[in-house]
Each structure stands twice: as structure tokens, then as C-alpha cells.
């Protein structure tokens, strides 16, 4: 799984993107009924993912974005409470960035 971020993405954006990748990885390979946050939602997504077509998979990915929008503040608070430093991280800047605002660049 690859994570691609905009050049202006913050450290929190990076942590959220990595968390999203881990959630999707759990949907693919783990038993999500043991999760403490949104276990029923994760189980429903996992069940749908197992039989999803290519188009259905993209719909599920979209739904995981909405799920992360709901649960990430709680997860981030847990990270901070556990002592994580969230204003910086160790992801490599060059390998994880892409500028997808091509329309603006074409106008220049």
C-alpha cells in the first residue's frame, strides 16, 4: 500500500494517512471485531470488502475516508496522551509527496 501526500501536508496529515493505511490493512487482513472504536462499522466494511468488485472497493475506500474523519481525532488524542510527538515525524519528505494541482500549473 502506498501513501501519497500533497507537498503542503502537515505532520498530522501524514499521521492520519498512515492511520488510514493501517485501518485499510486491518480490513484486508485482521479480525476487526476486536477493535475498540467503530467495531460494527469496521466489520460491515470488512464483510463488504471481501466480496467487492473493483468499483465496490473504491466505494469502500471512500467510506474509510469518512470513517477516519470521525475517529481520527480520538486516535490522535490517544497518541498525544501516550506521549507521541505529533508536530513532526520520520516519514521521508521526498518519497511521500506529489503535487496534484496540475490545472494551476498549466495556466502559468
JSON list of C-alpha atoms in Angstrom, two decimals:
[
{"chain": "A", "resi": 1, "resn": "UNK", "atom": "CA", "xyz": [0.00, 0.00, 0.00]},
{"chain": "A", "resi": 2, "resn": "UNK", "atom": "CA", "xyz": [1.37, 3.42, -0.90]},
{"chain": "A", "resi": 3, "resn": "UNK", "atom": "CA", "xyz": [0.67, 6.76, 0.73]},
{"chain": "A", "resi": 4, "resn": "UNK", "atom": "CA", "xyz": [0.86, 9.87, -1.40]},
{"chain": "A", "resi": 5, "resn": "UNK", "atom": "CA", "xyz": [0.57, 13.32, 0.18]},
{"chain": "A", "resi": 6, "resn": "UNK", "atom": "CA", "xyz": [0.38, 16.87, -1.10]},
{"chain": "A", "resi": 7, "resn": "UNK", "atom": "CA", "xyz": [3.58, 18.94, -0.58]},
{"chain": "A", "resi": 8, "resn": "UNK", "atom": "CA", "xyz": [1.69, 21.12, 1.91]},
{"chain": "A", "resi": 9, "resn": "UNK", "atom": "CA", "xyz": [0.53, 18.18, 4.04]},
{"chain": "A", "resi": 10, "resn": "UNK", "atom": "CA", "xyz": [1.21, 18.63, 7.74]},
{"chain": "A", "resi": 11, "resn": "UNK", "atom": "CA", "xyz": [2.68, 16.17, 10.18]},
{"chain": "A", "resi": 12, "resn": "UNK", "atom": "CA", "xyz": [-0.85, 15.43, 11.43]},
{"chain": "A", "resi": 13, "resn": "UNK", "atom": "CA", "xyz": [-1.94, 14.79, 7.82]},
{"chain": "A", "resi": 14, "resn": "UNK", "atom": "CA", "xyz": [0.88, 12.25, 7.50]},
{"chain": "A", "resi": 15, "resn": "UNK", "atom": "CA", "xyz": [-0.09, 10.51, 10.72]},
{"chain": "A", "resi": 16, "resn": "UNK", "atom": "CA", "xyz": [-3.73, 10.40, 9.60]},
{"chain": "A", "resi": 17, "resn": "UNK", "atom": "CA", "xyz": [-2.74, 8.97, 6.21]},
{"chain": "A", "resi": 18, "resn": "UNK", "atom": "CA", "xyz": [-0.65, 6.25, 7.86]},
{"chain": "A", "resi": 19, "resn": "UNK", "atom": "CA", "xyz": [-3.52, 5.51, 10.25]},
{"chain": "A", "resi": 20, "resn": "UNK", "atom": "CA", "xyz": [-5.86, 5.24, 7.26]},
{"chain": "A", "resi": 21, "resn": "UNK", "atom": "CA", "xyz": [-3.50, 2.77, 5.60]},
{"chain": "A", "resi": 22, "resn": "UNK", "atom": "CA", "xyz": [-3.39, 0.71, 8.79]},
{"chain": "A", "resi": 23, "resn": "UNK", "atom": "CA", "xyz": [-7.18, 0.71, 9.07]},
{"chain": "A", "resi": 24, "resn": "UNK", "atom": "CA", "xyz": [-7.48, -0.47, 5.47]},
{"chain": "A", "resi": 25, "resn": "UNK", "atom": "CA", "xyz": [-4.81, -3.11, 6.12]},
{"chain": "A", "resi": 26, "resn": "UNK", "atom": "CA", "xyz": [-6.88, -4.30, 9.09]},
{"chain": "A", "resi": 27, "resn": "UNK", "atom": "CA", "xyz": [-9.95, -4.54, 6.86]},
{"chain": "A", "resi": 28, "resn": "UNK", "atom": "CA", "xyz": [-7.98, -6.71, 4.45]},
{"chain": "A", "resi": 29, "resn": "UNK", "atom": "CA", "xyz": [-6.15, -9.00, 6.86]},
{"chain": "A", "resi": 30, "resn": "UNK", "atom": "CA", "xyz": [-7.25, -8.71, 10.51]},
{"chain": "A", "resi": 31, "resn": "UNK", "atom": "CA", "xyz": [-10.20, -9.53, 12.76]},
{"chain": "A", "resi": 32, "resn": "UNK", "atom": "CA", "xyz": [-11.82, -6.13, 13.16]},
{"chain": "A", "resi": 33, "resn": "UNK", "atom": "CA", "xyz": [-14.50, -7.27, 15.63]},
{"chain": "A", "resi": 34, "resn": "UNK", "atom": "CA", "xyz": [-11.85, -6.86, 18.36]},
{"chain": "A", "resi": 35, "resn": "UNK", "atom": "CA", "xyz": [-11.44, -3.13, 17.63]},
{"chain": "A", "resi": 36, "resn": "UNK", "atom": "CA", "xyz": [-12.47, -0.75, 20.38]},
{"chain": "A", "resi": 37, "resn": "UNK", "atom": "CA", "xyz": [-13.57, 2.05, 18.05]},
{"chain": "A", "resi": 38, "resn": "UNK", "atom": "CA", "xyz": [-16.37, 1.59, 15.49]},
{"chain": "A", "resi": 39, "resn": "UNK", "atom": "CA", "xyz": [-16.15, -2.22, 15.61]},
{"chain": "A", "resi": 40, "resn": "UNK", "atom": "CA", "xyz": [-19.55, -2.70, 13.94]},
{"chain": "A", "resi": 41, "resn": "UNK", "atom": "CA", "xyz": [-18.74, -0.25, 11.15]},
{"chain": "A", "resi": 42, "resn": "UNK", "atom": "CA", "xyz": [-15.36, -1.87, 10.54]},
{"chain": "A", "resi": 43, "resn": "UNK", "atom": "CA", "xyz": [-16.93, -5.35, 10.49]},
{"chain": "A", "resi": 44, "resn": "UNK", "atom": "CA", "xyz": [-19.55, -4.22, 7.97]},
{"chain": "A", "resi": 45, "resn": "UNK", "atom": "CA", "xyz": [-16.86, -2.67, 5.75]},
{"chain": "A", "resi": 46, "resn": "UNK", "atom": "CA", "xyz": [-14.73, -5.79, 6.03]},
{"chain": "A", "resi": 47, "resn": "UNK", "atom": "CA", "xyz": [-17.63, -8.04, 5.06]},
{"chain": "A", "resi": 48, "resn": "UNK", "atom": "CA", "xyz": [-18.37, -5.87, 2.02]},
{"chain": "A", "resi": 49, "resn": "UNK", "atom": "CA", "xyz": [-14.70, -5.68, 1.05]},
{"chain": "A", "resi": 50, "resn": "UNK", "atom": "CA", "xyz": [-14.35, -9.46, 0.89]},
{"chain": "A", "resi": 51, "resn": "UNK", "atom": "CA", "xyz": [-16.87, -9.64, -1.97]},
{"chain": "A", "resi": 52, "resn": "UNK", "atom": "CA", "xyz": [-16.32, -6.24, -3.55]},
{"chain": "A", "resi": 53, "resn": "UNK", "atom": "CA", "xyz": [-15.80, -5.61, -7.23]},
{"chain": "A", "resi": 54, "resn": "UNK", "atom": "CA", "xyz": [-13.12, -3.13, -8.30]},
{"chain": "A", "resi": 55, "resn": "UNK", "atom": "CA", "xyz": [-15.71, -0.32, -8.27]},
{"chain": "A", "resi": 56, "resn": "UNK", "atom": "CA", "xyz": [-17.04, -1.51, -4.92]},
{"chain": "A", "resi": 57, "resn": "UNK", "atom": "CA", "xyz": [-13.55, -1.44, -3.45]},
{"chain": "A", "resi": 58, "resn": "UNK", "atom": "CA", "xyz": [-13.19, 2.25, -4.37]},
{"chain": "A", "resi": 59, "resn": "UNK", "atom": "CA", "xyz": [-16.52, 2.94, -2.68]},
{"chain": "A", "resi": 60, "resn": "UNK", "atom": "CA", "xyz": [-15.25, 1.24, 0.48]},
{"chain": "A", "resi": 61, "resn": "UNK", "atom": "CA", "xyz": [-12.02, 3.25, 0.33]},
{"chain": "A", "resi": 62, "resn": "UNK", "atom": "CA", "xyz": [-14.15, 6.39, 0.15]},
{"chain": "A", "resi": 63, "resn": "UNK", "atom": "CA", "xyz": [-16.15, 5.25, 3.16]},
{"chain": "A", "resi": 64, "resn": "UNK", "atom": "CA", "xyz": [-12.95, 4.61, 5.12]},
{"chain": "A", "resi": 65, "resn": "UNK", "atom": "CA", "xyz": [-12.02, 8.26, 4.48]},
{"chain": "A", "resi": 66, "resn": "UNK", "atom": "CA", "xyz": [-15.31, 9.29, 6.12]},
{"chain": "A", "resi": 67, "resn": "UNK", "atom": "CA", "xyz": [-14.70, 6.85, 8.97]},
{"chain": "A", "resi": 68, "resn": "UNK", "atom": "CA", "xyz": [-11.24, 8.30, 9.57]},
{"chain": "A", "resi": 69, "resn": "UNK", "atom": "CA", "xyz": [-12.70, 11.81, 9.62]},
{"chain": "A", "resi": 70, "resn": "UNK", "atom": "CA", "xyz": [-14.90, 10.62, 12.52]},
{"chain": "A", "resi": 71, "resn": "UNK", "atom": "CA", "xyz": [-12.44, 8.55, 14.52]},
{"chain": "A", "resi": 72, "resn": "UNK", "atom": "CA", "xyz": [-9.06, 10.16, 13.89]},
{"chain": "A", "resi": 73, "resn": "UNK", "atom": "CA", "xyz": [-9.48, 12.93, 16.50]},
{"chain": "A", "resi": 74, "resn": "UNK", "atom": "CA", "xyz": [-9.92, 10.24, 19.19]},
{"chain": "A", "resi": 75, "resn": "UNK", "atom": "CA", "xyz": [-6.96, 8.26, 17.86]},
{"chain": "A", "resi": 76, "resn": "UNK", "atom": "CA", "xyz": [-4.77, 11.37, 17.70]},
{"chain": "A", "resi": 77, "resn": "UNK", "atom": "CA", "xyz": [-5.76, 12.29, 21.26]},
{"chain": "A", "resi": 78, "resn": "UNK", "atom": "CA", "xyz": [-4.72, 8.77, 22.32]},
{"chain": "A", "resi": 79, "resn": "UNK", "atom": "CA", "xyz": [-1.36, 9.18, 20.57]},
{"chain": "A", "resi": 80, "resn": "UNK", "atom": "CA", "xyz": [-0.74, 12.51, 22.33]},
{"chain": "A", "resi": 81, "resn": "UNK", "atom": "CA", "xyz": [-1.86, 11.09, 25.69]},
{"chain": "A", "resi": 82, "resn": "UNK", "atom": "CA", "xyz": [0.58, 8.20, 25.19]},
{"chain": "A", "resi": 83, "resn": "UNK", "atom": "CA", "xyz": [3.39, 10.70, 24.70]},
{"chain": "A", "resi": 84, "resn": "UNK", "atom": "CA", "xyz": [3.72, 10.75, 20.93]},
{"chain": "A", "resi": 85, "resn": "UNK", "atom": "CA", "xyz": [5.33, 13.81, 19.40]},
{"chain": "A", "resi": 86, "resn": "UNK", "atom": "CA", "xyz": [2.90, 14.76, 16.63]},
{"chain": "A", "resi": 87, "resn": "UNK", "atom": "CA", "xyz": [4.34, 18.04, 15.37]},
{"chain": "A", "resi": 88, "resn": "UNK", "atom": "CA", "xyz": [6.99, 16.12, 13.42]},
{"chain": "A", "resi": 89, "resn": "UNK", "atom": "CA", "xyz": [7.51, 12.58, 12.20]},
{"chain": "A", "resi": 90, "resn": "UNK", "atom": "CA", "xyz": [10.10, 10.42, 10.49]},
{"chain": "A", "resi": 91, "resn": "UNK", "atom": "CA", "xyz": [8.45, 9.94, 7.09]},
{"chain": "A", "resi": 92, "resn": "UNK", "atom": "CA", "xyz": [10.74, 10.85, 4.22]},
{"chain": "A", "resi": 93, "resn": "UNK", "atom": "CA", "xyz": [9.55, 14.14, 2.67]},
{"chain": "A", "resi": 94, "resn": "UNK", "atom": "CA", "xyz": [10.55, 13.49, -0.96]},
{"chain": "A", "resi": 95, "resn": "UNK", "atom": "CA", "xyz": [9.22, 9.96, -1.22]},
{"chain": "A", "resi": 96, "resn": "UNK", "atom": "CA", "xyz": [5.73, 10.75, 0.02]},
{"chain": "A", "resi": 97, "resn": "UNK", "atom": "CA", "xyz": [4.80, 13.98, -1.78]},
{"chain": "A", "resi": 98, "resn": "UNK", "atom": "CA", "xyz": [3.13, 14.79, -5.08]},
{"chain": "A", "resi": 99, "resn": "UNK", "atom": "CA", "xyz": [1.56, 17.99, -6.36]},
{"chain": "A", "resi": 100, "resn": "UNK", "atom": "CA", "xyz": [-1.78, 17.14, -7.98]},
{"chain": "A", "resi": 101, "resn": "UNK", "atom": "CA", "xyz": [-2.77, 20.74, -8.71]},
{"chain": "A", "resi": 102, "resn": "UNK", "atom": "CA", "xyz": [-1.80, 20.32, -12.35]},
{"chain": "A", "resi": 103, "resn": "UNK", "atom": "CA", "xyz": [-4.53, 22.63, -13.62]},
{"chain": "A", "resi": 104, "resn": "UNK", "atom": "CA", "xyz": [-2.99, 25.61, -11.85]},
{"chain": "A", "resi": 105, "resn": "UNK", "atom": "CA", "xyz": [0.46, 24.74, -13.23]},
{"chain": "A", "resi": 106, "resn": "UNK", "atom": "CA", "xyz": [-0.85, 24.53, -16.81]},
{"chain": "A", "resi": 107, "resn": "UNK", "atom": "CA", "xyz": [-2.23, 28.06, -16.53]},
{"chain": "A", "resi": 108, "resn": "UNK", "atom": "CA", "xyz": [1.17, 29.52, -15.66]}
]
